[in-house]
Amino acid sequence: MANPAILTVDDDPAVSRAVSRDLRRRYGDRYRIVRADSGEAALEALREIKLRGEQVAVLVADYRMPQMNGIQFLEAAMDLFPLARRILLTAYADTEAAIDAINLVDVDHYLLKPWNPPEEKLYPVIDALLDAWIATPDRPVTEIRVVGHRWSAESYAVRDFLARNLVSYRWLLADDPEGRRLLTAAGLTENDVPLVVTPDGKSLVQPSEIDLAPHVGLTTTPASDFYDLVVVGAGPAGLGAAVYGASEGLRTVLIEQRATGGQAGQSSRIENYLGFPDGVSGAQLTERARRQALKFGTELLSAREAVALEAGGSTRVLRFDDGTSIAAHTVVLATGVSYRMLRAPGLEGFTGRGVFYGSASTEAPSCLDQDVYIVGGANSAGQAAVYFSRYAARVHILIRGDSLERSMSSYLIKQIAAHPTIQVHPYTEICQAEGDEHLERLTLRDTRTNQIRTAETTWCFIFIGAEPRTAWLDSVVERDRHGFVLTGPDLLSGGQRPAGWALPRDPYHLESSMPGVFAAGDVRSESVKRVASAVGEGAMAVSLIHRYLEAQ
């Protein structure tokens, strides 16, 4: 982090050089002396300093400057650095204006020109102001800053992307003072959010994930155009395949559209995963797996969306949404599933503004002492209910069945039953959502009696089953009627191999209808929807890939 700045501005070159020289002589070892020749140039320098998250200790401005005088400059500078100490340089004839500046715009001191000798007339003033500034300085900022609106779906998407990729950031509301100062520094208004400011001062306005990723330490460009193994999807199955593939010598690249971990990475606590008797969060588990994959040499590409898969002889080509592609001997499809959308009037319009699909952990602190509604009865819903109960006044679980026992693990059912602030509502569904800027109320219906009631709430988290993300594989590999990828024995209809299968053997257990393309985890038809089984299938796929490659 650069030293705090002392900025001087004077349109007279001789005076500008003199004040900078004197300041550098005494303070240059501890402070960065920044010189400008006009008010606008000085403001531009302050904007850059603000965006870089650096500090300004003292501002020294000449009173008589064209276009923007010293008082006007200091007043504008206060919007960016309100804690910086302010000095006005004046001639004897301007002392009355200087005194007015002290009273009207909070100038800390005025100095008459010339100030020789500086040891008597300049340094004591600067020393006193620096002492005062050190007592209450602007803190330097080293993390990414995100400026946005509380109920902006676009702002939520940026925060969620950063959080799920374990990128530290500071969240600032656009109408808060510091948020406004950053928008001003970037030359933007509240209508331009979300704004992302990187530690080096780069401003990203309404960035897409692919635009944002390189600026937060994520890799988006492959280092090679050919690999032994391409793994599509960085959930538990994909991470398992990447770890075992890379550790066994395969040139492996792992492709992820959003964030490592998939749905498992959003789980607040997994308590039935082997080897973690005290439980582990999904983020912790998948971060360990990510580091393990990287240690063995896996290349991880983030924010890349696969849109096509093609066969070219023994080569498998994966195409991305930007028109680029990579090729490999083999592919593991581990794209997992996404939560099914709940179709009720009004819900879609509040997505990201009170209605969330999956456990949006970034929102949990904002739920403090409020009622939270969770829709769904599987483990993911139960884990979210327990997690949000740490913050919410009350957590309501809405299920259409009679109990949780059909779809949730018993350890979670026991935790929920023992928790005084979690209430399960059987035979209940949402039939409407209402609000203005964000979700404000839900209309609930009892499916047995058709009785309607209204629930005032700002928070609804939905976990109502999963759909495979396989539309891009249409006509490429065979899928079941729900879209899950068929593999191994499931491809043999009446003992017949799939259409177009040219090899003299049956498909391997996890192999799809395209030779050399395997499926693992939730995306595979009839798979066990558990983290442990997904990891196991990822490892098993690599074993079968070795058999495939040896036979080529």
Short mmCIF file of C-alpha atoms in Angstrom, two decimals, residues 205-444:
data_model
loop_
_atom_site.label_atom_id
_atom_site.label_comp_id
_atom_site.label_asym_id
_atom_site.label_seq_id
_atom_site.Cartn_x
_atom_site.Cartn_y
_atom_site.Cartn_z
CA VAL A 205 -19.43 -0.81 -14.21
CA GLN A 206 -22.21 -3.43 -14.23
CA PRO A 207 -19.68 -6.18 -15.01
CA SER A 208 -20.63 -9.62 -16.27
CA GLU A 209 -19.08 -12.61 -14.53
CA ILE A 210 -16.64 -13.19 -17.40
CA ASP A 211 -15.61 -9.50 -17.19
CA LEU A 212 -15.26 -9.60 -13.43
CA ALA A 213 -13.41 -12.91 -13.05
CA PRO A 214 -9.91 -11.87 -14.29
CA HIS A 215 -9.91 -8.84 -12.00
CA VAL A 216 -10.52 -10.90 -8.86
CA GLY A 217 -7.82 -13.52 -9.38
CA LEU A 218 -9.82 -16.08 -11.39
CA THR A 219 -8.49 -17.59 -14.61
CA THR A 220 -10.71 -17.54 -17.69
CA THR A 221 -8.29 -18.35 -20.53
CA PRO A 222 -6.89 -21.85 -21.05
CA ALA A 223 -3.13 -22.24 -21.13
CA SER A 224 -3.32 -24.88 -23.86
CA ASP A 225 -5.70 -25.86 -26.62
CA PHE A 226 -5.50 -29.62 -25.99
CA TYR A 227 -5.78 -31.75 -22.83
CA ASP A 228 -6.09 -35.35 -21.82
CA LEU A 229 -9.18 -34.60 -19.77
CA VAL A 230 -11.71 -31.76 -19.72
CA VAL A 231 -14.03 -31.74 -16.69
CA VAL A 232 -17.15 -29.61 -17.13
CA GLY A 233 -18.52 -28.50 -13.77
CA ALA A 234 -16.63 -27.93 -10.52
CA GLY A 235 -19.08 -29.44 -8.03
CA PRO A 236 -18.11 -32.46 -5.92
CA ALA A 237 -18.14 -34.83 -8.93
CA GLY A 238 -16.08 -32.50 -11.09
CA LEU A 239 -13.61 -31.76 -8.29
CA GLY A 240 -13.27 -35.49 -7.61
CA ALA A 241 -12.54 -36.16 -11.29
CA ALA A 242 -10.05 -33.28 -11.44
CA VAL A 243 -8.16 -34.38 -8.33
CA TYR A 244 -7.85 -37.99 -9.44
CA GLY A 245 -7.19 -37.13 -13.08
CA ALA A 246 -4.41 -34.64 -12.37
CA SER A 247 -2.87 -36.73 -9.59
CA GLU A 248 -2.62 -39.68 -11.99
CA GLY A 249 -0.79 -37.72 -14.65
CA LEU A 250 -3.58 -36.61 -16.97
CA ARG A 251 -3.35 -33.07 -18.34
CA THR A 252 -6.57 -31.87 -16.76
CA VAL A 253 -8.60 -28.69 -17.10
CA LEU A 254 -11.68 -27.99 -14.94
CA ILE A 255 -14.36 -25.69 -16.38
CA GLU A 256 -16.82 -23.89 -14.10
CA GLN A 257 -19.51 -21.43 -15.12
CA ARG A 258 -20.21 -19.91 -11.69
CA ALA A 259 -18.19 -21.12 -8.71
CA THR A 260 -16.49 -24.22 -7.41
CA GLY A 261 -18.68 -26.39 -5.23
CA GLY A 262 -21.93 -26.17 -7.16
CA GLN A 263 -25.00 -26.61 -4.95
CA ALA A 264 -22.92 -28.44 -2.35
CA GLY A 265 -20.72 -25.37 -2.06
CA GLN A 266 -23.77 -23.38 -0.92
CA SER A 267 -24.61 -25.81 1.90
CA SER A 268 -24.19 -24.11 5.25
CA ARG A 269 -23.27 -27.38 6.98
CA ILE A 270 -22.84 -30.97 5.79
CA GLU A 271 -22.84 -33.31 8.77
CA ASN A 272 -22.98 -36.76 7.15
CA TYR A 273 -19.88 -36.55 4.94
CA LEU A 274 -17.30 -39.20 5.76
CA GLY A 275 -14.40 -37.98 7.86
CA PHE A 276 -16.01 -34.85 9.30
CA PRO A 277 -17.77 -35.91 12.51
CA ASP A 278 -18.34 -32.29 13.56
CA GLY A 279 -19.67 -31.31 10.16
CA VAL A 280 -18.18 -29.05 7.50
CA SER A 281 -19.61 -26.24 5.42
CA GLY A 282 -19.95 -26.79 1.72
CA ALA A 283 -17.65 -23.84 1.07
CA GLN A 284 -14.91 -25.27 3.30
CA LEU A 285 -15.15 -28.74 1.77
CA THR A 286 -15.06 -27.57 -1.82
CA GLU A 287 -12.31 -25.02 -1.16
CA ARG A 288 -10.11 -27.83 0.18
CA ALA A 289 -10.91 -29.90 -2.90
CA ARG A 290 -10.15 -26.94 -5.18
CA ARG A 291 -6.74 -26.41 -3.57
CA GLN A 292 -6.06 -30.12 -3.80
CA ALA A 293 -6.88 -30.17 -7.52
CA LEU A 294 -4.63 -27.16 -8.15
CA LYS A 295 -1.82 -28.76 -6.15
CA PHE A 296 -1.80 -31.73 -8.50
CA GLY A 297 -1.70 -29.46 -11.54
CA THR A 298 -5.33 -29.08 -12.56
CA GLU A 299 -6.01 -25.94 -14.56
CA LEU A 300 -9.19 -24.20 -13.38
CA LEU A 301 -11.14 -21.92 -15.70
CA SER A 302 -13.88 -19.81 -14.13
CA ALA A 303 -16.93 -18.01 -15.53
CA ARG A 304 -16.84 -20.07 -18.74
CA GLU A 305 -20.05 -21.48 -20.18
CA ALA A 306 -19.89 -24.58 -22.35
CA VAL A 307 -22.45 -24.44 -25.15
CA ALA A 308 -21.51 -27.32 -27.45
CA LEU A 309 -19.70 -30.65 -27.47
CA GLU A 310 -18.47 -32.20 -30.71
CA ALA A 311 -16.59 -35.31 -31.76
CA GLY A 312 -13.74 -35.08 -34.26
CA GLY A 313 -12.31 -38.55 -34.66
CA SER A 314 -10.80 -39.47 -31.29
CA THR A 315 -10.82 -35.81 -30.21
CA ARG A 316 -13.62 -34.23 -28.19
CA VAL A 317 -14.12 -30.50 -28.73
CA LEU A 318 -15.79 -28.27 -26.15
CA ARG A 319 -17.07 -24.91 -27.39
CA PHE A 320 -17.72 -21.84 -25.21
CA ASP A 321 -20.31 -19.11 -25.49
CA ASP A 322 -17.71 -16.60 -26.74
CA GLY A 323 -16.87 -18.76 -29.77
CA THR A 324 -13.60 -20.16 -28.41
CA SER A 325 -12.99 -23.86 -27.83
CA ILE A 326 -10.66 -26.43 -26.31
CA ALA A 327 -10.09 -30.06 -27.24
CA ALA A 328 -9.23 -33.20 -25.31
CA HIS A 329 -9.01 -36.95 -25.52
CA THR A 330 -11.80 -37.33 -22.94
CA VAL A 331 -14.53 -35.33 -21.20
CA VAL A 332 -16.28 -35.72 -17.85
CA LEU A 333 -19.71 -34.09 -17.68
CA ALA A 334 -20.26 -33.00 -14.08
CA THR A 335 -22.54 -30.01 -14.56
CA GLY A 336 -24.83 -31.00 -11.70
CA VAL A 337 -28.32 -29.58 -11.46
CA SER A 338 -30.02 -26.25 -10.84
CA TYR A 339 -32.98 -25.56 -8.59
CA ARG A 340 -36.32 -25.69 -10.36
CA MET A 341 -38.12 -22.36 -10.68
CA LEU A 342 -41.26 -21.98 -8.61
CA ARG A 343 -44.11 -20.86 -10.84
CA ALA A 344 -46.34 -18.55 -8.84
CA PRO A 345 -47.58 -15.08 -9.81
CA GLY A 346 -45.13 -12.36 -8.84
CA LEU A 347 -42.20 -14.55 -7.79
CA GLU A 348 -40.12 -14.21 -10.95
CA GLY A 349 -40.02 -10.43 -10.73
CA PHE A 350 -38.52 -10.56 -7.22
CA THR A 351 -35.66 -12.95 -8.03
CA GLY A 352 -32.59 -11.46 -6.40
CA ARG A 353 -34.82 -8.92 -4.59
CA GLY A 354 -36.13 -11.04 -1.76
CA VAL A 355 -36.63 -14.32 -3.65
CA PHE A 356 -33.57 -16.54 -3.96
CA TYR A 357 -32.95 -20.01 -5.36
CA GLY A 358 -30.62 -21.92 -3.09
CA SER A 359 -28.98 -20.83 0.11
CA ALA A 360 -27.88 -17.23 -0.49
CA SER A 361 -25.55 -17.04 2.50
CA THR A 362 -24.56 -13.46 1.64
CA GLU A 363 -28.07 -12.39 2.65
CA ALA A 364 -28.16 -14.11 6.05
CA PRO A 365 -26.93 -11.14 8.16
CA SER A 366 -29.58 -8.95 6.53
CA CYS A 367 -32.28 -11.31 7.82
CA LEU A 368 -31.54 -10.39 11.43
CA ASP A 369 -34.68 -10.54 13.58
CA GLN A 370 -36.97 -11.01 10.58
CA ASP A 371 -39.16 -13.88 9.36
CA VAL A 372 -37.62 -16.10 6.67
CA TYR A 373 -39.58 -18.50 4.47
CA ILE A 374 -37.94 -21.60 2.98
CA VAL A 375 -39.71 -23.66 0.33
CA GLY A 376 -38.72 -27.31 0.04
CA GLY A 377 -38.26 -30.42 2.13
CA ALA A 378 -34.91 -31.94 1.08
CA ASN A 379 -31.57 -31.73 2.87
CA SER A 380 -30.57 -28.47 1.22
CA ALA A 381 -33.70 -26.79 2.58
CA GLY A 382 -33.11 -28.23 6.06
CA GLN A 383 -29.49 -27.09 6.13
CA ALA A 384 -30.57 -23.60 5.06
CA ALA A 385 -33.26 -23.48 7.76
CA VAL A 386 -30.76 -24.34 10.50
CA TYR A 387 -28.30 -21.77 9.14
CA PHE A 388 -30.78 -18.91 8.81
CA SER A 389 -32.14 -19.63 12.28
CA ARG A 390 -28.93 -18.06 13.65
CA TYR A 391 -30.10 -14.70 12.35
CA ALA A 392 -33.85 -14.73 11.74
CA ALA A 393 -36.52 -14.19 14.35
CA ARG A 394 -38.35 -17.18 12.90
CA VAL A 395 -37.77 -19.61 10.01
CA HIS A 396 -40.80 -21.12 8.25
CA ILE A 397 -40.39 -24.25 6.13
CA LEU A 398 -43.15 -24.69 3.57
CA ILE A 399 -43.74 -28.21 2.21
CA ARG A 400 -46.58 -29.63 0.15
CA GLY A 401 -46.40 -33.05 1.80
CA ASP A 402 -47.37 -34.10 5.30
CA SER A 403 -43.86 -34.23 6.81
CA LEU A 404 -40.13 -33.96 6.13
CA GLU A 405 -39.47 -37.66 6.64
CA ARG A 406 -39.85 -38.63 2.98
CA SER A 407 -37.07 -36.41 1.66
CA MET A 408 -34.81 -35.21 4.50
CA SER A 409 -32.11 -36.99 6.52
CA SER A 410 -33.14 -37.85 10.04
CA TYR A 411 -30.31 -35.89 11.68
CA LEU A 412 -31.65 -32.70 10.09
CA ILE A 413 -35.25 -33.50 11.01
CA LYS A 414 -34.17 -33.89 14.65
CA GLN A 415 -32.30 -30.59 14.61
CA ILE A 416 -35.28 -28.77 13.13
CA ALA A 417 -37.71 -30.35 15.59
CA ALA A 418 -35.52 -29.29 18.51
CA HIS A 419 -35.07 -25.72 17.29
CA PRO A 420 -37.57 -23.32 18.87
CA THR A 421 -37.51 -20.74 16.06
CA ILE A 422 -38.03 -23.15 13.12
CA GLN A 423 -41.60 -24.04 12.19
CA VAL A 424 -42.63 -26.57 9.54
CA HIS A 425 -45.85 -25.87 7.61
CA PRO A 426 -47.12 -29.04 5.90
CA TYR A 427 -49.60 -28.98 3.01
CA THR A 428 -48.61 -25.39 2.22
CA GLU A 429 -47.70 -23.71 -1.05
CA ILE A 430 -47.06 -20.18 -2.31
CA CYS A 431 -49.71 -18.92 -4.68
CA GLN A 432 -48.62 -15.27 -5.03
CA ALA A 433 -45.81 -12.84 -4.18
CA GLU A 434 -46.27 -9.09 -3.82
CA GLY A 435 -44.21 -6.00 -3.12
CA ASP A 436 -42.94 -2.78 -4.64
CA GLU A 437 -39.15 -2.44 -4.78
CA HIS A 438 -38.68 -5.91 -3.27
CA LEU A 439 -40.65 -8.84 -1.87
CA GLU A 440 -42.98 -7.71 0.92
CA ARG A 441 -45.58 -10.46 1.31
CA LEU A 442 -46.46 -14.00 0.29
CA THR A 443 -49.91 -15.45 -0.18
CA LEU A 444 -49.98 -19.04 1.13
#
